[in-house]
């Protein structure tokens, strides 16, 4: 057997499930015989991409095509047969859903560099958004798909831009932000201000109280540390409504703001018994 044949045979037998994981795609359900994914080749909300665990073959029922791991890489990356074998043989891949732990060194730049932002389209991100109970229409309204770079490696995440142009970045395995770090502000030219802590708190509020969000200005703190930066904004509004977490830090911040401002009200009673808005929303979604 020559080296070319050996290389092709080895690459063809690379586990498709592990290959998909390296590219940021994870099964929505599995059994002893097969795994089902949201298609990595197109956008969908119902998993129709099948991987046979016994045969190590894939089939996309939406496209009516399938094959082995080499065919998959050629299709996803739009590359040649030779390039696909090289990618499978050499790994790891050029981009990932979640970066590995980064060990800082004097010669290493661990900062996040934004590559581009686009409309949310990646199946892995869509799957995560739906798992958090957020309809895609709401996520599309406020968030972007953001590709960023750390140490020459590219990754992608759900992104919410802050008022200084930095990004809050979230996916199933990763939570971080790019510089400059700050709070996010959404203006609806209202005299009422809503304040939430994080991305999914705000998106959950947009699901649970759609009209309220559409008719209010909104601040997503992205960190309680930014409360000091928005204190002066409160006097510009006739009403400020807080939706902070039901944990020790959130309750302490809420109490301090209630004592300091006459126009502030606490709305955390709508998710009593839950840590935050998204936990309440996900609990409701699971019951439906």
PDB file of C-alpha atoms in Angstrom:
ATOM      1  CA  UNK A   1       0.000   0.000   0.000  1.00  0.00           C
ATOM      2  CA  UNK A   2       1.558   3.338  -1.009  1.00  0.00           C
ATOM      3  CA  UNK A   3       1.588   6.421   1.218  1.00  0.00           C
ATOM      4  CA  UNK A   4      -1.142   8.197  -0.765  1.00  0.00           C
ATOM      5  CA  UNK A   5      -3.525   5.270  -0.352  1.00  0.00           C
ATOM      6  CA  UNK A   6      -2.677   5.040   3.345  1.00  0.00           C
ATOM      7  CA  UNK A   7      -3.272   8.744   3.807  1.00  0.00           C
ATOM      8  CA  UNK A   8      -6.629   8.574   2.020  1.00  0.00           C
ATOM      9  CA  UNK A   9      -7.722   5.508   3.983  1.00  0.00           C
ATOM     10  CA  UNK A  10      -6.743   7.023   7.322  1.00  0.00           C
ATOM     11  CA  UNK A  11      -8.446  10.338   6.581  1.00  0.00           C
ATOM     12  CA  UNK A  12     -11.624   8.619   5.386  1.00  0.00           C
ATOM     13  CA  UNK A  13     -11.901   6.747   8.674  1.00  0.00           C
ATOM     14  CA  UNK A  14     -11.545   9.799  10.908  1.00  0.00           C
ATOM     15  CA  UNK A  15     -14.569   9.879  13.233  1.00  0.00           C
ATOM     16  CA  UNK A  16     -17.221  12.177  11.759  1.00  0.00           C
ATOM     17  CA  UNK A  17     -18.738  13.009  15.156  1.00  0.00           C
ATOM     18  CA  UNK A  18     -15.342  14.160  16.456  1.00  0.00           C
ATOM     19  CA  UNK A  19     -14.707  16.046  13.222  1.00  0.00           C
ATOM     20  CA  UNK A  20     -18.000  17.895  13.614  1.00  0.00           C
ATOM     21  CA  UNK A  21     -17.190  18.670  17.249  1.00  0.00           C
ATOM     22  CA  UNK A  22     -13.917  20.308  16.187  1.00  0.00           C
ATOM     23  CA  UNK A  23     -15.959  22.483  13.843  1.00  0.00           C
ATOM     24  CA  UNK A  24     -18.399  23.428  16.596  1.00  0.00           C
ATOM     25  CA  UNK A  25     -21.304  21.087  15.786  1.00  0.00           C
ATOM     26  CA  UNK A  26     -22.772  18.826  18.453  1.00  0.00           C
ATOM     27  CA  UNK A  27     -25.583  16.253  18.230  1.00  0.00           C
ATOM     28  CA  UNK A  28     -29.093  17.157  19.300  1.00  0.00           C
ATOM     29  CA  UNK A  29     -29.749  13.488  20.068  1.00  0.00           C
ATOM     30  CA  UNK A  30     -27.862  10.215  19.909  1.00  0.00           C
ATOM     31  CA  UNK A  31     -28.487   6.488  20.153  1.00  0.00           C
ATOM     32  CA  UNK A  32     -26.263   3.403  19.958  1.00  0.00           C
ATOM     33  CA  UNK A  33     -26.481   3.453  16.161  1.00  0.00           C
ATOM     34  CA  UNK A  34     -26.681   7.093  15.093  1.00  0.00           C
ATOM     35  CA  UNK A  35     -26.370  10.766  15.952  1.00  0.00           C
ATOM     36  CA  UNK A  36     -28.512  13.640  14.687  1.00  0.00           C
ATOM     37  CA  UNK A  37     -27.220  17.177  14.154  1.00  0.00           C
ATOM     38  CA  UNK A  38     -28.497  20.498  12.966  1.00  0.00           C
ATOM     39  CA  UNK A  39     -26.977  20.564   9.500  1.00  0.00           C
ATOM     40  CA  UNK A  40     -23.509  22.162   9.338  1.00  0.00           C
ATOM     41  CA  UNK A  41     -24.165  22.811   5.643  1.00  0.00           C
ATOM     42  CA  UNK A  42     -27.238  25.039   5.924  1.00  0.00           C
ATOM     43  CA  UNK A  43     -29.494  26.754   8.437  1.00  0.00           C
ATOM     44  CA  UNK A  44     -32.264  24.705  10.058  1.00  0.00           C
ATOM     45  CA  UNK A  45     -34.124  24.382  13.353  1.00  0.00           C
ATOM     46  CA  UNK A  46     -34.968  20.653  13.179  1.00  0.00           C
ATOM     47  CA  UNK A  47     -32.042  18.240  13.052  1.00  0.00           C
ATOM     48  CA  UNK A  48     -31.950  16.381   9.712  1.00  0.00           C
ATOM     49  CA  UNK A  49     -28.224  15.659   9.467  1.00  0.00           C
ATOM     50  CA  UNK A  50     -27.585  11.999  10.330  1.00  0.00           C
ATOM     51  CA  UNK A  51     -24.333  10.235  11.214  1.00  0.00           C
ATOM     52  CA  UNK A  52     -24.181   6.441  11.301  1.00  0.00           C
ATOM     53  CA  UNK A  53     -21.940   5.536  14.231  1.00  0.00           C
ATOM     54  CA  UNK A  54     -21.355   2.010  12.888  1.00  0.00           C
ATOM     55  CA  UNK A  55     -20.536   2.952   9.290  1.00  0.00           C
ATOM     56  CA  UNK A  56     -18.991   6.381  10.067  1.00  0.00           C
ATOM     57  CA  UNK A  57     -21.009   7.941   7.231  1.00  0.00           C
ATOM     58  CA  UNK A  58     -23.155  11.083   7.163  1.00  0.00           C
ATOM     59  CA  UNK A  59     -26.304  11.989   5.279  1.00  0.00           C
ATOM     60  CA  UNK A  60     -28.032  15.370   5.075  1.00  0.00           C
ATOM     61  CA  UNK A  61     -31.713  14.668   4.410  1.00  0.00           C
ATOM     62  CA  UNK A  62     -32.389  18.308   3.568  1.00  0.00           C
ATOM     63  CA  UNK A  63     -29.786  18.303   0.794  1.00  0.00           C
ATOM     64  CA  UNK A  64     -30.160  14.652  -0.205  1.00  0.00           C
ATOM     65  CA  UNK A  65     -26.418  14.054  -0.097  1.00  0.00           C
ATOM     66  CA  UNK A  66     -23.901  12.351   2.163  1.00  0.00           C
ATOM     67  CA  UNK A  67     -20.576  10.544   2.320  1.00  0.00           C
ATOM     68  CA  UNK A  68     -17.517   9.987   4.484  1.00  0.00           C
ATOM     69  CA  UNK A  69     -15.408  12.413   6.497  1.00  0.00           C
ATOM     70  CA  UNK A  70     -13.458  13.544   3.419  1.00  0.00           C
ATOM     71  CA  UNK A  71     -16.672  14.371   1.559  1.00  0.00           C
ATOM     72  CA  UNK A  72     -17.886  16.292   4.600  1.00  0.00           C
ATOM     73  CA  UNK A  73     -14.777  18.483   4.843  1.00  0.00           C
ATOM     74  CA  UNK A  74     -14.777  19.107   1.087  1.00  0.00           C
ATOM     75  CA  UNK A  75     -18.405  20.274   1.329  1.00  0.00           C
ATOM     76  CA  UNK A  76     -18.086  22.371   4.491  1.00  0.00           C
ATOM     77  CA  UNK A  77     -14.807  24.030   3.522  1.00  0.00           C
ATOM     78  CA  UNK A  78     -15.440  24.089  -0.245  1.00  0.00           C
ATOM     79  CA  UNK A  79     -11.957  22.666  -0.746  1.00  0.00           C
ATOM     80  CA  UNK A  80     -10.277  20.059  -2.906  1.00  0.00           C
ATOM     81  CA  UNK A  81      -9.864  16.360  -2.162  1.00  0.00           C
ATOM     82  CA  UNK A  82      -6.178  16.887  -1.379  1.00  0.00           C
ATOM     83  CA  UNK A  83      -6.874  19.836   0.922  1.00  0.00           C
ATOM     84  CA  UNK A  84      -9.538  17.860   2.784  1.00  0.00           C
ATOM     85  CA  UNK A  85      -7.122  14.983   3.415  1.00  0.00           C
ATOM     86  CA  UNK A  86      -4.485  17.413   4.659  1.00  0.00           C
ATOM     87  CA  UNK A  87      -6.956  19.007   7.053  1.00  0.00           C
ATOM     88  CA  UNK A  88      -8.109  15.678   8.424  1.00  0.00           C
ATOM     89  CA  UNK A  89      -4.590  14.312   8.667  1.00  0.00           C
ATOM     90  CA  UNK A  90      -2.947  17.337  10.232  1.00  0.00           C
ATOM     91  CA  UNK A  91      -5.745  18.946  12.361  1.00  0.00           C
ATOM     92  CA  UNK A  92      -6.740  20.828  14.333  1.00  0.00           C
ATOM     93  CA  UNK A  93      -9.107  22.896  12.213  1.00  0.00           C
ATOM     94  CA  UNK A  94      -8.791  26.582  11.608  1.00  0.00           C
ATOM     95  CA  UNK A  95     -11.847  27.614  13.584  1.00  0.00           C
ATOM     96  CA  UNK A  96     -13.759  26.372  16.583  1.00  0.00           C
ATOM     97  CA  UNK A  97     -16.927  26.858  18.606  1.00  0.00           C
ATOM     98  CA  UNK A  98     -14.988  27.230  21.840  1.00  0.00           C
ATOM     99  CA  UNK A  99     -11.332  28.139  22.354  1.00  0.00           C
ATOM    100  CA  UNK A 100      -9.144  25.904  24.503  1.00  0.00           C
ATOM    101  CA  UNK A 101      -7.716  27.341  27.734  1.00  0.00           C
ATOM    102  CA  UNK A 102      -5.121  29.967  26.927  1.00  0.00           C
ATOM    103  CA  UNK A 103      -1.931  30.075  28.970  1.00  0.00           C
ATOM    104  CA  UNK A 104      -0.518  33.556  29.048  1.00  0.00           C
ATOM    105  CA  UNK A 105       3.136  34.200  28.306  1.00  0.00           C
ATOM    106  CA  UNK A 106       5.260  37.248  27.711  1.00  0.00           C
ATOM    107  CA  UNK A 107       5.477  36.483  24.008  1.00  0.00           C
ATOM    108  CA  UNK A 108       1.808  35.745  23.536  1.00  0.00           C
ATOM    109  CA  UNK A 109      -1.034  38.170  22.782  1.00  0.00           C
ATOM    110  CA  UNK A 110      -4.190  36.690  24.315  1.00  0.00           C
ATOM    111  CA  UNK A 111      -6.437  39.619  23.448  1.00  0.00           C
ATOM    112  CA  UNK A 112      -9.602  39.149  21.427  1.00  0.00           C
ATOM    113  CA  UNK A 113      -9.581  40.612  17.941  1.00  0.00           C
ATOM    114  CA  UNK A 114     -12.920  40.927  16.141  1.00  0.00           C
ATOM    115  CA  UNK A 115     -12.736  39.576  12.594  1.00  0.00           C
ATOM    116  CA  UNK A 116     -16.289  40.222  11.391  1.00  0.00           C
ATOM    117  CA  UNK A 117     -19.926  40.314  12.442  1.00  0.00           C
ATOM    118  CA  UNK A 118     -22.804  38.933  10.387  1.00  0.00           C
ATOM    119  CA  UNK A 119     -26.424  37.900  10.811  1.00  0.00           C
ATOM    120  CA  UNK A 120     -26.883  34.868  13.049  1.00  0.00           C
ATOM    121  CA  UNK A 121     -26.716  31.841  10.798  1.00  0.00           C
ATOM    122  CA  UNK A 122     -24.369  29.196  12.196  1.00  0.00           C
ATOM    123  CA  UNK A 123     -26.334  26.054  13.184  1.00  0.00           C
ATOM    124  CA  UNK A 124     -24.376  25.610  16.422  1.00  0.00           C
ATOM    125  CA  UNK A 125     -25.305  29.116  17.562  1.00  0.00           C
ATOM    126  CA  UNK A 126     -28.912  28.735  16.460  1.00  0.00           C
ATOM    127  CA  UNK A 127     -29.144  25.474  18.372  1.00  0.00           C
ATOM    128  CA  UNK A 128     -27.786  27.163  21.514  1.00  0.00           C
ATOM    129  CA  UNK A 129     -30.185  30.111  21.194  1.00  0.00           C
ATOM    130  CA  UNK A 130     -33.161  27.779  20.893  1.00  0.00           C
ATOM    131  CA  UNK A 131     -31.933  25.725  23.865  1.00  0.00           C
ATOM    132  CA  UNK A 132     -32.034  28.922  25.930  1.00  0.00           C
ATOM    133  CA  UNK A 133     -35.684  29.425  24.981  1.00  0.00           C
ATOM    134  CA  UNK A 134     -35.111  32.426  22.716  1.00  0.00           C
ATOM    135  CA  UNK A 135     -37.014  32.628  19.390  1.00  0.00           C
ATOM    136  CA  UNK A 136     -34.694  33.268  16.454  1.00  0.00           C
ATOM    137  CA  UNK A 137     -36.560  36.420  15.442  1.00  0.00           C
ATOM    138  CA  UNK A 138     -35.724  38.078  18.769  1.00  0.00           C
ATOM    139  CA  UNK A 139     -32.090  36.935  18.661  1.00  0.00           C
ATOM    140  CA  UNK A 140     -31.755  38.275  15.099  1.00  0.00           C
ATOM    141  CA  UNK A 141     -33.174  41.632  16.190  1.00  0.00           C
ATOM    142  CA  UNK A 142     -30.565  42.322  18.851  1.00  0.00           C
ATOM    143  CA  UNK A 143     -27.570  40.037  18.298  1.00  0.00           C
ATOM    144  CA  UNK A 144     -25.013  39.154  15.648  1.00  0.00           C
ATOM    145  CA  UNK A 145     -22.846  36.199  14.768  1.00  0.00           C
ATOM    146  CA  UNK A 146     -19.363  37.417  15.654  1.00  0.00           C
ATOM    147  CA  UNK A 147     -16.123  35.836  14.483  1.00  0.00           C
ATOM    148  CA  UNK A 148     -13.075  36.706  16.548  1.00  0.00           C
ATOM    149  CA  UNK A 149      -9.419  35.735  16.788  1.00  0.00           C
ATOM    150  CA  UNK A 150      -7.210  34.733  19.717  1.00  0.00           C
ATOM    151  CA  UNK A 151      -3.554  33.937  18.951  1.00  0.00           C
ATOM    152  CA  UNK A 152      -4.263  33.509  15.200  1.00  0.00           C
ATOM    153  CA  UNK A 153      -7.067  31.006  15.900  1.00  0.00           C
ATOM    154  CA  UNK A 154     -10.597  31.964  14.794  1.00  0.00           C
ATOM    155  CA  UNK A 155     -13.759  31.293  16.828  1.00  0.00           C
ATOM    156  CA  UNK A 156     -17.391  32.347  16.670  1.00  0.00           C
ATOM    157  CA  UNK A 157     -20.094  33.309  19.146  1.00  0.00           C
ATOM    158  CA  UNK A 158     -23.356  35.153  19.654  1.00  0.00           C
ATOM    159  CA  UNK A 159     -22.465  38.812  19.981  1.00  0.00           C
ATOM    160  CA  UNK A 160     -24.154  41.806  21.602  1.00  0.00           C
ATOM    161  CA  UNK A 161     -22.460  45.120  20.879  1.00  0.00           C
ATOM    162  CA  UNK A 162     -21.916  47.545  23.753  1.00  0.00           C
ATOM    163  CA  UNK A 163     -22.272  51.310  23.490  1.00  0.00           C
ATOM    164  CA  UNK A 164     -18.507  51.773  22.997  1.00  0.00           C
ATOM    165  CA  UNK A 165     -18.263  49.308  20.116  1.00  0.00           C
ATOM    166  CA  UNK A 166     -16.978  46.276  22.034  1.00  0.00           C
ATOM    167  CA  UNK A 167     -18.738  42.932  21.971  1.00  0.00           C
ATOM    168  CA  UNK A 168     -20.154  40.576  24.583  1.00  0.00           C
ATOM    169  CA  UNK A 169     -19.506  37.048  23.280  1.00  0.00           C
ATOM    170  CA  UNK A 170     -21.492  33.965  24.228  1.00  0.00           C
ATOM    171  CA  UNK A 171     -21.793  30.388  23.048  1.00  0.00           C
ATOM    172  CA  UNK A 172     -22.514  27.120  24.781  1.00  0.00           C
ATOM    173  CA  UNK A 173     -18.974  26.810  26.130  1.00  0.00           C
ATOM    174  CA  UNK A 174     -17.559  30.312  26.208  1.00  0.00           C
ATOM    175  CA  UNK A 175     -18.295  33.666  27.824  1.00  0.00           C
ATOM    176  CA  UNK A 176     -16.080  36.688  27.280  1.00  0.00           C
ATOM    177  CA  UNK A 177     -15.982  40.161  25.779  1.00  0.00           C
ATOM    178  CA  UNK A 178     -13.807  42.224  23.490  1.00  0.00           C
ATOM    179  CA  UNK A 179     -12.435  45.650  24.315  1.00  0.00           C
ATOM    180  CA  UNK A 180     -13.606  48.250  25.018  1.00  0.00           C
ATOM    181  CA  UNK A 181     -15.793  46.652  27.694  1.00  0.00           C
ATOM    182  CA  UNK A 182     -18.956  48.428  28.766  1.00  0.00           C
ATOM    183  CA  UNK A 183     -22.732  48.199  29.014  1.00  0.00           C
ATOM    184  CA  UNK A 184     -25.027  47.849  26.006  1.00  0.00           C
ATOM    185  CA  UNK A 185     -27.697  50.467  25.339  1.00  0.00           C
ATOM    186  CA  UNK A 186     -30.801  50.039  23.181  1.00  0.00           C
ATOM    187  CA  UNK A 187     -32.777  53.204  22.536  1.00  0.00           C
ATOM    188  CA  UNK A 188     -36.486  53.326  21.781  1.00  0.00           C
ATOM    189  CA  UNK A 189     -36.768  57.048  22.594  1.00  0.00           C
ATOM    190  CA  UNK A 190     -38.640  56.335  25.792  1.00  0.00           C
ATOM    191  CA  UNK A 191     -38.789  57.996  29.212  1.00  0.00           C
ATOM    192  CA  UNK A 192     -38.669  54.544  30.827  1.00  0.00           C
ATOM    193  CA  UNK A 193     -35.450  52.566  31.247  1.00  0.00           C
ATOM    194  CA  UNK A 194     -35.182  48.799  31.764  1.00  0.00           C
ATOM    195  CA  UNK A 195     -31.977  47.383  33.287  1.00  0.00           C
ATOM    196  CA  UNK A 196     -30.914  43.728  32.968  1.00  0.00           C
ATOM    197  CA  UNK A 197     -27.609  42.025  33.776  1.00  0.00           C
ATOM    198  CA  UNK A 198     -26.706  39.878  30.749  1.00  0.00           C
ATOM    199  CA  UNK A 199     -27.508  39.055  27.131  1.00  0.00           C
ATOM    200  CA  UNK A 200     -29.893  36.212  27.864  1.00  0.00           C
ATOM    201  CA  UNK A 201     -31.637  38.131  30.640  1.00  0.00           C
ATOM    202  CA  UNK A 202     -32.458  40.852  28.130  1.00  0.00           C
ATOM    203  CA  UNK A 203     -33.471  38.450  25.354  1.00  0.00           C
ATOM    204  CA  UNK A 204     -35.671  36.576  27.843  1.00  0.00           C
ATOM    205  CA  UNK A 205     -37.338  39.830  28.860  1.00  0.00           C
ATOM    206  CA  UNK A 206     -37.984  40.553  25.179  1.00  0.00           C
ATOM    207  CA  UNK A 207     -39.828  37.212  25.052  1.00  0.00           C
ATOM    208  CA  UNK A 208     -41.717  37.543  28.338  1.00  0.00           C
ATOM    209  CA  UNK A 209     -42.530  41.267  28.132  1.00  0.00           C
ATOM    210  CA  UNK A 210     -42.350  42.067  24.424  1.00  0.00           C
ATOM    211  CA  UNK A 211     -44.402  45.280  24.481  1.00  0.00           C
ATOM    212  CA  UNK A 212     -42.549  46.606  27.523  1.00  0.00           C
ATOM    213  CA  UNK A 213     -39.173  46.127  25.814  1.00  0.00           C
ATOM    214  CA  UNK A 214     -40.346  47.639  22.524  1.00  0.00           C
ATOM    215  CA  UNK A 215     -41.580  50.752  24.345  1.00  0.00           C
ATOM    216  CA  UNK A 216     -38.649  51.297  26.692  1.00  0.00           C
ATOM    217  CA  UNK A 217     -34.987  52.184  26.523  1.00  0.00           C
ATOM    218  CA  UNK A 218     -32.892  49.219  27.662  1.00  0.00           C
ATOM    219  CA  UNK A 219     -29.508  48.756  29.280  1.00  0.00           C
ATOM    220  CA  UNK A 220     -27.763  45.389  29.461  1.00  0.00           C
ATOM    221  CA  UNK A 221     -25.086  45.836  32.110  1.00  0.00           C
ATOM    222  CA  UNK A 222     -22.860  42.960  30.919  1.00  0.00           C
ATOM    223  CA  UNK A 223     -21.411  43.185  34.439  1.00  0.00           C
ATOM    224  CA  UNK A 224     -22.670  44.666  37.701  1.00  0.00           C
ATOM    225  CA  UNK A 225     -19.410  46.628  37.737  1.00  0.00           C
ATOM    226  CA  UNK A 226     -20.894  48.953  35.113  1.00  0.00           C
ATOM    227  CA  UNK A 227     -23.700  50.109  37.432  1.00  0.00           C
ATOM    228  CA  UNK A 228     -21.451  52.980  38.461  1.00  0.00           C
ATOM    229  CA  UNK A 229     -21.335  54.108  34.817  1.00  0.00           C
ATOM    230  CA  UNK A 230     -25.101  54.325  34.397  1.00  0.00           C
ATOM    231  CA  UNK A 231     -26.071  55.892  37.724  1.00  0.00           C
ATOM    232  CA  UNK A 232     -26.130  59.373  36.236  1.00  0.00           C
ATOM    233  CA  UNK A 233     -28.447  58.215  33.430  1.00  0.00           C
ATOM    234  CA  UNK A 234     -31.235  57.351  35.862  1.00  0.00           C
ATOM    235  CA  UNK A 235     -32.232  60.995  36.436  1.00  0.00           C
ATOM    236  CA  UNK A 236     -33.091  61.339  32.723  1.00  0.00           C
ATOM    237  CA  UNK A 237     -35.969  58.877  33.036  1.00  0.00           C
ATOM    238  CA  UNK A 238     -39.296  59.128  34.780  1.00  0.00           C
ATOM    239  CA  UNK A 239     -39.107  55.408  35.570  1.00  0.00           C
ATOM    240  CA  UNK A 240     -36.218  52.917  35.877  1.00  0.00           C
ATOM    241  CA  UNK A 241     -37.152  49.234  36.188  1.00  0.00           C
ATOM    242  CA  UNK A 242     -34.585  46.740  37.481  1.00  0.00           C
ATOM    243  CA  UNK A 243     -34.426  43.068  36.450  1.00  0.00           C
ATOM    244  CA  UNK A 244     -31.246  42.058  38.263  1.00  0.00           C
ATOM    245  CA  UNK A 245     -30.391  38.507  39.318  1.00  0.00           C
ATOM    246  CA  UNK A 246     -31.926  36.968  42.420  1.00  0.00           C
ATOM    247  CA  UNK A 247     -28.508  36.227  43.907  1.00  0.00           C
ATOM    248  CA  UNK A 248     -26.629  38.005  46.684  1.00  0.00           C
ATOM    249  CA  UNK A 249     -24.856  40.436  44.353  1.00  0.00           C
ATOM    250  CA  UNK A 250     -27.992  41.275  42.396  1.00  0.00           C
ATOM    251  CA  UNK A 251     -30.099  41.804  45.517  1.00  0.00           C
ATOM    252  CA  UNK A 252     -27.418  44.023  47.071  1.00  0.00           C
ATOM    253  CA  UNK A 253     -27.203  46.177  43.938  1.00  0.00           C
ATOM    254  CA  UNK A 254     -30.995  46.435  43.689  1.00  0.00           C
ATOM    255  CA  UNK A 255     -31.305  47.485  47.331  1.00  0.00           C
ATOM    256  CA  UNK A 256     -28.645  50.180  46.930  1.00  0.00           C
ATOM    257  CA  UNK A 257     -30.313  51.632  43.825  1.00  0.00           C
ATOM    258  CA  UNK A 258     -33.743  51.654  45.475  1.00  0.00           C
ATOM    259  CA  UNK A 259     -32.296  53.597  48.411  1.00  0.00           C
ATOM    260  CA  UNK A 260     -30.519  56.114  46.192  1.00  0.00           C
ATOM    261  CA  UNK A 261     -33.129  56.805  43.477  1.00  0.00           C
ATOM    262  CA  UNK A 262     -36.810  57.693  43.855  1.00  0.00           C
ATOM    263  CA  UNK A 263     -37.703  56.631  40.297  1.00  0.00           C
ATOM    264  CA  UNK A 264     -36.338  53.076  40.543  1.00  0.00           C
ATOM    265  CA  UNK A 265     -38.534  49.996  40.963  1.00  0.00           C
ATOM    266  CA  UNK A 266     -37.589  46.336  41.418  1.00  0.00           C
ATOM    267  CA  UNK A 267     -39.321  43.904  39.017  1.00  0.00           C
ATOM    268  CA  UNK A 268     -37.549  40.733  40.128  1.00  0.00           C
ATOM    269  CA  UNK A 269     -40.850  39.438  41.524  1.00  0.00           C
ATOM    270  CA  UNK A 270     -41.772  38.215  38.028  1.00  0.00           C
ATOM    271  CA  UNK A 271     -39.057  35.541  38.348  1.00  0.00           C
ATOM    272  CA  UNK A 272     -39.296  34.795  42.063  1.00  0.00           C
ATOM    273  CA  UNK A 273     -37.878  31.367  42.790  1.00  0.00           C
ATOM    274  CA  UNK A 274     -35.446  31.568  39.868  1.00  0.00           C
ATOM    275  CA  UNK A 275     -31.940  33.016  39.666  1.00  0.00           C
ATOM    276  CA  UNK A 276     -32.692  35.170  36.655  1.00  0.00           C
ATOM    277  CA  UNK A 277     -35.071  35.847  33.784  1.00  0.00           C
ATOM    278  CA  UNK A 278     -33.626  33.202  31.503  1.00  0.00           C
ATOM    279  CA  UNK A 279     -33.900  30.476  34.119  1.00  0.00           C
ATOM    280  CA  UNK A 280     -37.587  31.361  34.497  1.00  0.00           C
ATOM    281  CA  UNK A 281     -38.104  31.371  30.717  1.00  0.00           C
ATOM    282  CA  UNK A 282     -36.333  28.036  30.221  1.00  0.00           C
ATOM    283  CA  UNK A 283     -38.401  26.501  32.992  1.00  0.00           C
ATOM    284  CA  UNK A 284     -41.568  27.589  31.206  1.00  0.00           C
ATOM    285  CA  UNK A 285     -40.332  26.330  27.833  1.00  0.00           C
ATOM    286  CA  UNK A 286     -39.533  22.887  29.266  1.00  0.00           C
ATOM    287  CA  UNK A 287     -43.085  22.586  30.617  1.00  0.00           C
ATOM    288  CA  UNK A 288     -44.721  23.385  27.280  1.00  0.00           C
TER     289      UNK A 288
END
